[in-house]
Structures are given as structure tokens and as C-alpha cells.
mmCIF file of C-alpha atoms in Angstrom:
data_model
loop_
_atom_site.group_PDB
_atom_site.id
_atom_site.type_symbol
_atom_site.label_atom_id
_atom_site.label_comp_id
_atom_site.label_asym_id
_atom_site.label_seq_id
_atom_site.Cartn_x
_atom_site.Cartn_y
_atom_site.Cartn_z
ATOM 1 C CA GLN A 1 0.000 0.000 0.000
ATOM 2 C CA VAL A 2 1.077 3.552 -0.640
ATOM 3 C CA GLN A 3 2.851 5.340 2.196
ATOM 4 C CA LEU A 4 4.073 8.926 2.378
ATOM 5 C CA GLN A 5 6.759 10.420 4.592
ATOM 6 C CA GLU A 6 7.618 14.077 5.051
ATOM 7 C CA SER A 7 11.153 15.224 5.771
ATOM 8 C CA GLY A 8 12.927 18.510 6.242
ATOM 9 C CA PRO A 9 14.115 21.013 8.844
ATOM 10 C CA GLY A 10 11.948 21.446 11.901
ATOM 11 C CA LEU A 11 13.150 24.988 12.515
ATOM 12 C CA VAL A 12 13.267 27.825 10.003
ATOM 13 C CA LYS A 13 14.235 31.430 10.623
ATOM 14 C CA PRO A 14 11.829 34.255 9.773
ATOM 15 C CA SER A 15 12.131 35.555 6.186
ATOM 16 C CA GLN A 16 13.824 32.351 5.049
ATOM 17 C CA THR A 17 12.421 29.570 2.863
ATOM 18 C CA LEU A 18 10.771 26.478 4.288
ATOM 19 C CA SER A 19 11.664 23.357 2.309
ATOM 20 C CA LEU A 20 10.064 19.954 2.769
ATOM 21 C CA THR A 21 10.125 16.726 0.796
ATOM 22 C CA CYS A 22 7.552 13.963 0.661
ATOM 23 C CA THR A 23 8.797 10.502 -0.239
ATOM 24 C CA VAL A 24 6.243 8.097 -1.659
ATOM 25 C CA SER A 25 6.660 4.345 -1.248
ATOM 26 C CA GLY A 26 4.510 1.433 -2.357
ATOM 27 C CA GLY A 27 3.483 3.142 -5.562
ATOM 28 C CA SER A 28 4.905 5.317 -8.320
ATOM 29 C CA ILE A 29 4.130 9.019 -8.594
ATOM 30 C CA SER A 30 4.637 8.777 -12.356
ATOM 31 C CA SER A 31 2.008 6.074 -12.823
ATOM 32 C CA GLY A 32 -0.541 8.869 -13.078
ATOM 33 C CA GLY A 33 -4.115 9.058 -11.929
ATOM 34 C CA TYR A 34 -3.326 10.908 -8.730
ATOM 35 C CA TYR A 35 -2.360 14.375 -7.677
ATOM 36 C CA TRP A 36 -0.008 14.950 -4.746
ATOM 37 C CA SER A 37 -0.996 17.550 -2.201
ATOM 38 C CA TRP A 38 0.476 19.534 0.660
ATOM 39 C CA ILE A 39 -1.719 20.520 3.598
ATOM 40 C CA ARG A 40 -0.843 22.269 6.843
ATOM 41 C CA GLN A 41 -2.358 22.484 10.298
ATOM 42 C CA HIS A 42 -1.557 25.343 12.631
ATOM 43 C CA PRO A 43 -1.100 24.234 16.261
ATOM 44 C CA GLY A 44 -4.454 23.292 17.735
ATOM 45 C CA LYS A 45 -6.254 24.517 14.622
ATOM 46 C CA GLY A 46 -7.909 23.236 11.480
ATOM 47 C CA LEU A 47 -6.547 22.186 8.114
ATOM 48 C CA GLU A 48 -5.415 24.385 5.225
ATOM 49 C CA TRP A 49 -4.759 23.048 1.732
ATOM 50 C CA ILE A 50 -1.566 24.490 0.244
ATOM 51 C CA GLY A 51 -1.568 23.058 -3.260
ATOM 52 C CA TYR A 52 -0.938 20.027 -5.416
ATOM 53 C CA ILE A 53 1.189 18.737 -8.252
ATOM 54 C CA TYR A 54 0.694 16.124 -10.950
ATOM 55 C CA TYR A 55 3.553 13.879 -12.059
ATOM 56 C CA SER A 56 3.794 15.925 -15.252
ATOM 57 C CA GLY A 57 4.648 18.981 -13.176
ATOM 58 C CA SER A 58 1.360 20.856 -13.455
ATOM 59 C CA THR A 59 0.439 22.586 -10.224
ATOM 60 C CA TYR A 60 -2.358 24.417 -8.486
ATOM 61 C CA TYR A 61 -1.923 26.493 -5.354
ATOM 62 C CA ASN A 62 -4.134 28.031 -2.718
ATOM 63 C CA PRO A 63 -4.468 31.679 -3.808
ATOM 64 C CA SER A 64 -3.777 32.817 -0.246
ATOM 65 C CA LEU A 65 -0.273 31.316 -0.453
ATOM 66 C CA LYS A 66 0.342 31.319 -4.195
ATOM 67 C CA SER A 67 2.873 34.152 -4.213
ATOM 68 C CA ARG A 68 5.141 32.260 -1.790
ATOM 69 C CA VAL A 69 4.630 28.591 -2.705
ATOM 70 C CA THR A 70 6.399 26.300 -5.118
ATOM 71 C CA ILE A 71 5.628 22.586 -5.375
ATOM 72 C CA SER A 72 7.880 20.424 -7.518
ATOM 73 C CA VAL A 73 8.197 16.738 -8.341
ATOM 74 C CA ASP A 74 11.148 14.404 -8.850
ATOM 75 C CA THR A 75 9.777 11.238 -10.411
ATOM 76 C CA SER A 76 13.215 9.575 -10.434
ATOM 77 C CA LYS A 77 13.226 9.696 -6.637
ATOM 78 C CA ASN A 78 9.459 9.235 -6.266
ATOM 79 C CA GLN A 79 9.320 12.470 -4.301
ATOM 80 C CA PHE A 80 7.561 15.790 -4.382
ATOM 81 C CA SER A 81 8.588 18.905 -2.541
ATOM 82 C CA LEU A 82 7.262 22.096 -1.007
ATOM 83 C CA LYS A 83 8.998 25.441 -0.801
ATOM 84 C CA LEU A 84 7.417 28.327 1.088
ATOM 85 C CA SER A 85 9.321 31.585 0.960
ATOM 86 C CA SER A 86 9.467 34.589 3.274
ATOM 87 C CA VAL A 87 8.130 32.665 6.228
ATOM 88 C CA THR A 88 6.849 34.272 9.416
ATOM 89 C CA ALA A 89 5.654 32.892 12.740
ATOM 90 C CA ALA A 90 2.239 32.481 11.124
ATOM 91 C CA ASP A 91 3.706 29.678 9.015
ATOM 92 C CA THR A 92 4.472 27.580 12.081
ATOM 93 C CA ALA A 93 2.420 24.443 11.560
ATOM 94 C CA VAL A 94 2.413 20.713 11.034
ATOM 95 C CA TYR A 95 2.885 20.109 7.329
ATOM 96 C CA TYR A 96 1.365 17.025 5.722
ATOM 97 C CA CYS A 97 1.681 15.508 2.303
ATOM 98 C CA ALA A 98 -1.100 13.354 0.902
ATOM 99 C CA ARG A 99 -2.199 11.523 -2.196
ATOM 100 C CA ASP A 100 -5.030 13.317 -3.922
ATOM 101 C CA LEU A 101 -7.560 11.563 -6.108
ATOM 102 C CA ARG A 102 -9.735 14.234 -7.666
ATOM 103 C CA GLY A 103 -10.098 16.100 -4.401
ATOM 104 C CA TRP A 104 -10.230 13.570 -1.615
ATOM 105 C CA LEU A 105 -6.998 13.019 0.263
ATOM 106 C CA GLY A 106 -5.599 9.704 1.374
ATOM 107 C CA PRO A 107 -3.327 8.354 2.567
ATOM 108 C CA TRP A 108 -1.493 11.108 4.428
ATOM 109 C CA GLY A 109 2.040 11.251 5.702
ATOM 110 C CA GLN A 110 2.530 11.380 9.452
ATOM 111 C CA GLY A 111 3.227 15.115 9.310
ATOM 112 C CA THR A 112 6.193 17.205 10.307
ATOM 113 C CA LEU A 113 6.175 20.194 12.629
ATOM 114 C CA VAL A 114 7.914 23.255 11.256
ATOM 115 C CA THR A 115 8.550 26.090 13.670
ATOM 116 C CA VAL A 116 9.450 29.549 12.413
ATOM 117 C CA SER A 117 11.625 31.272 14.973
ATOM 118 C CA SER A 118 14.899 33.105 15.210
ATOM 119 C CA GLU B 1 -13.835 30.684 -1.252
ATOM 120 C CA ILE B 2 -16.361 28.117 -0.076
ATOM 121 C CA VAL B 3 -16.663 28.204 3.712
ATOM 122 C CA MET B 4 -17.407 24.932 5.494
ATOM 123 C CA THR B 5 -19.119 25.103 8.876
ATOM 124 C CA GLN B 6 -19.318 22.087 11.149
ATOM 125 C CA SER B 7 -21.643 21.593 14.097
ATOM 126 C CA PRO B 8 -21.516 21.044 16.921
ATOM 127 C CA ALA B 9 -17.967 22.001 17.866
ATOM 128 C CA THR B 10 -17.988 19.277 20.512
ATOM 129 C CA LEU B 11 -20.292 16.270 20.741
ATOM 130 C CA SER B 12 -20.466 14.085 23.847
ATOM 131 C CA VAL B 13 -21.819 10.590 23.210
ATOM 132 C CA SER B 14 -21.691 7.328 25.124
ATOM 133 C CA PRO B 15 -20.049 4.229 23.624
ATOM 134 C CA GLY B 16 -22.557 2.135 21.725
ATOM 135 C CA GLU B 17 -24.749 5.116 20.900
ATOM 136 C CA ARG B 18 -25.182 6.881 17.565
ATOM 137 C CA ALA B 19 -23.331 10.067 16.698
ATOM 138 C CA THR B 20 -24.488 12.540 14.075
ATOM 139 C CA LEU B 21 -22.105 15.246 12.864
ATOM 140 C CA SER B 22 -23.125 18.061 10.525
ATOM 141 C CA CYS B 23 -21.308 20.038 7.871
ATOM 142 C CA ARG B 24 -22.691 22.971 5.902
ATOM 143 C CA ALA B 25 -21.197 24.613 2.817
ATOM 144 C CA SER B 26 -21.600 28.314 2.057
ATOM 145 C CA GLN B 27 -22.600 27.376 -1.493
ATOM 146 C CA SER B 28 -23.416 24.152 -3.260
ATOM 147 C CA VAL B 29 -20.579 21.663 -3.551
ATOM 148 C CA SER B 30 -22.755 18.990 -5.170
ATOM 149 C CA SER B 31 -21.483 15.676 -3.730
ATOM 150 C CA ASN B 32 -17.855 16.765 -3.709
ATOM 151 C CA LEU B 33 -17.379 16.320 0.001
ATOM 152 C CA ALA B 34 -15.060 14.184 2.116
ATOM 153 C CA TRP B 35 -14.864 13.354 5.804
ATOM 154 C CA TYR B 36 -11.709 12.707 7.811
ATOM 155 C CA GLN B 37 -10.946 11.416 11.278
ATOM 156 C CA GLN B 38 -7.983 12.746 13.240
ATOM 157 C CA LYS B 39 -6.722 11.353 16.527
ATOM 158 C CA PRO B 40 -4.264 13.255 18.745
ATOM 159 C CA GLY B 41 -0.757 13.282 17.312
ATOM 160 C CA GLN B 42 -1.852 11.544 14.111
ATOM 161 C CA ALA B 43 -2.549 12.591 10.564
ATOM 162 C CA PRO B 44 -6.125 12.777 9.318
ATOM 163 C CA ARG B 45 -7.540 9.564 7.869
ATOM 164 C CA LEU B 46 -9.957 9.562 4.945
ATOM 165 C CA LEU B 47 -13.329 8.093 5.919
ATOM 166 C CA ILE B 48 -15.813 9.162 3.250
ATOM 167 C CA TYR B 49 -15.596 10.728 -0.210
ATOM 168 C CA GLY B 50 -18.237 11.669 -2.723
ATOM 169 C CA ALA B 51 -20.378 12.534 0.323
ATOM 170 C CA SER B 52 -21.355 8.890 0.907
ATOM 171 C CA THR B 53 -18.693 6.450 -0.339
ATOM 172 C CA ARG B 54 -16.638 4.791 2.366
ATOM 173 C CA ALA B 55 -12.904 4.723 1.765
ATOM 174 C CA THR B 56 -11.078 1.407 1.687
ATOM 175 C CA GLY B 57 -11.027 -0.315 5.060
ATOM 176 C CA ILE B 58 -13.512 1.996 6.764
ATOM 177 C CA PRO B 59 -16.059 0.109 8.914
ATOM 178 C CA ALA B 60 -19.686 0.057 7.855
ATOM 179 C CA ARG B 61 -20.737 1.885 11.037
ATOM 180 C CA PHE B 62 -19.491 5.071 9.347
ATOM 181 C CA SER B 63 -21.909 6.525 6.814
ATOM 182 C CA GLY B 64 -22.179 9.830 5.007
ATOM 183 C CA SER B 65 -25.139 11.543 3.434
ATOM 184 C CA GLY B 66 -26.213 14.813 1.887
ATOM 185 C CA SER B 67 -25.614 16.905 -1.194
ATOM 186 C CA GLY B 68 -25.564 20.553 -2.139
ATOM 187 C CA THR B 69 -24.910 22.451 1.077
ATOM 188 C CA GLU B 70 -25.946 20.088 3.891
ATOM 189 C CA PHE B 71 -24.029 16.960 4.854
ATOM 190 C CA THR B 72 -24.054 14.471 7.692
ATOM 191 C CA LEU B 73 -21.588 11.916 9.025
ATOM 192 C CA THR B 74 -23.226 9.221 11.130
ATOM 193 C CA ILE B 75 -21.434 6.716 13.301
ATOM 194 C CA SER B 76 -24.025 4.094 14.116
ATOM 195 C CA SER B 77 -22.597 2.498 17.267
ATOM 196 C CA LEU B 78 -19.636 4.280 18.760
ATOM 197 C CA GLN B 79 -16.560 2.279 19.578
ATOM 198 C CA SER B 80 -13.813 3.526 21.882
ATOM 199 C CA GLU B 81 -11.502 4.098 18.931
ATOM 200 C CA ASP B 82 -14.004 6.464 17.285
ATOM 201 C CA PHE B 83 -13.496 9.292 19.750
ATOM 202 C CA ALA B 84 -11.520 11.821 17.752
ATOM 203 C CA VAL B 85 -11.869 15.048 15.773
ATOM 204 C CA TYR B 86 -13.772 14.867 12.489
ATOM 205 C CA TYR B 87 -13.318 17.251 9.564
ATOM 206 C CA CYS B 88 -15.339 17.751 6.429
ATOM 207 C CA GLN B 89 -13.691 19.035 3.246
ATOM 208 C CA GLN B 90 -15.107 20.222 -0.048
ATOM 209 C CA TYR B 91 -13.385 19.811 -3.384
ATOM 210 C CA ASN B 92 -15.936 21.322 -5.741
ATOM 211 C CA ASN B 93 -13.958 24.274 -7.061
ATOM 212 C CA TRP B 94 -12.250 24.645 -10.385
ATOM 213 C CA PRO B 95 -9.500 25.752 -10.317
ATOM 214 C CA PRO B 96 -9.119 23.740 -7.126
ATOM 215 C CA LEU B 97 -9.318 25.363 -3.711
ATOM 216 C CA TYR B 98 -10.055 22.696 -1.164
ATOM 217 C CA THR B 99 -11.465 23.992 2.108
ATOM 218 C CA PHE B 100 -12.056 22.241 5.413
ATOM 219 C CA GLY B 101 -14.514 22.709 8.220
ATOM 220 C CA GLN B 102 -13.171 23.682 11.606
ATOM 221 C CA GLY B 103 -13.779 20.212 13.016
ATOM 222 C CA THR B 104 -16.098 18.472 15.461
ATOM 223 C CA LYS B 105 -14.556 16.885 18.530
ATOM 224 C CA LEU B 106 -16.354 13.669 19.422
ATOM 225 C CA GLU B 107 -15.775 12.928 23.086
ATOM 226 C CA ILE B 108 -16.843 10.232 25.489
ATOM 227 C CA LYS B 109 -19.886 11.072 27.576
#
């Protein structure tokens, strides 16, 4: 079965770029049929969709974050990545990656907490 | 942006009883609605998509209904492992802008 695992720094300084990678196992990103999404959850709060990518590289982003977000894919490594620039404390959250089949999300990675602090 | 509103914020139910959770969309999302379960320290787990289709491996005690702007998640006989936070999510937009409800915490009465 497909499993996803996020990785990346847990601490990022304000104004810098947050970079995370999601590694997919048990299935190939390039097999098609699925999108690959990033979602975040602020501490003790609800869920916010960040955006998704298809294996071909086409992307869609949440307009509220679009100016700062880049999602990319590396099919040779079966990974997709998130970059969020100019971060502030408001970007402190648990970041999840998930498989996306036409809008519904599953499975999800376990999540990784990213704290923005100097 | 489509706003999703869940009610109640907290629901207290005894094990073995039925739980009914509600989700309302600010405009029609047709049947493009999913439900997720999240336990403390864990990622959300997909329960329902297409408003009423159970995801793989989800027990039959979970059922979803509704269309348009009003949706319901019903858990027919609560088990101890069902106490968690539940989120609804719509995926009706094009271009996509998925939005989630604020969650309903299902707690033991």
C-alpha cells in the first residue's frame, strides 16, 4: 500500500524559505491518476490546503499562499517537494503531504512540525 | 472561497450510541465532500468521499449523506476508537481550492 513520509528542517528562521520533501513508497508518482498535495495544520487549529502537483509537473496552489509557494516533483526519486518563501511565525504548523484523487486526500504522511523562529 | 461550517464544535456521546455530525457549505458543492478522522498526534484519515462512499477499510458503522450544502456523518454504534476530531472538506472548485470545516470533537460522555 502507498505510504508517504515528510522530511525537512523542523526549525526555520523568519524571512527564510521552508523546504520539505515527501517521499512516496509502495506506488509510483509517475504512474498517473493521482495528484499529490500539501496541507498544513496550525497548532491546535484546522486544516489548510496548500496546493498540489501532478507527475507531469502541473500545479495548483491556494491563492492565499500562491505568491510564496512552489511545489515540484522528482519522479526519479518518487518524491515531491514544497517550498514556502518569506516565512513568518504564522507559518508555524504541522505540514502534511497526501495523495489526492480528484479532491479527496488519502493516505497522508505522518506530518512534520515546522517552527518559524529566530 | 467556499466556507465549510461544522456543528456542533464538541459532541459528547456514550459508547454504543449513535453520533451525528453536521457540515454545511456556504454554497453548493454537489457531492464533492469528504470526511476525515484525526486522533491526537496523528494525521487525518480519509473516511468518506463523494459525500457517501466509504474509503477502503472503513467500517460500515461510518456513513455519510447529503448533497448541495448540507451533509451528515453518522457513526451508528460508537466504539472507543471512534473518539476523535472529524473534519469535512469540499473539493468542488475549479481551479481547485479545497477547504475544510473547523472540526467536530467527538468525546466520550
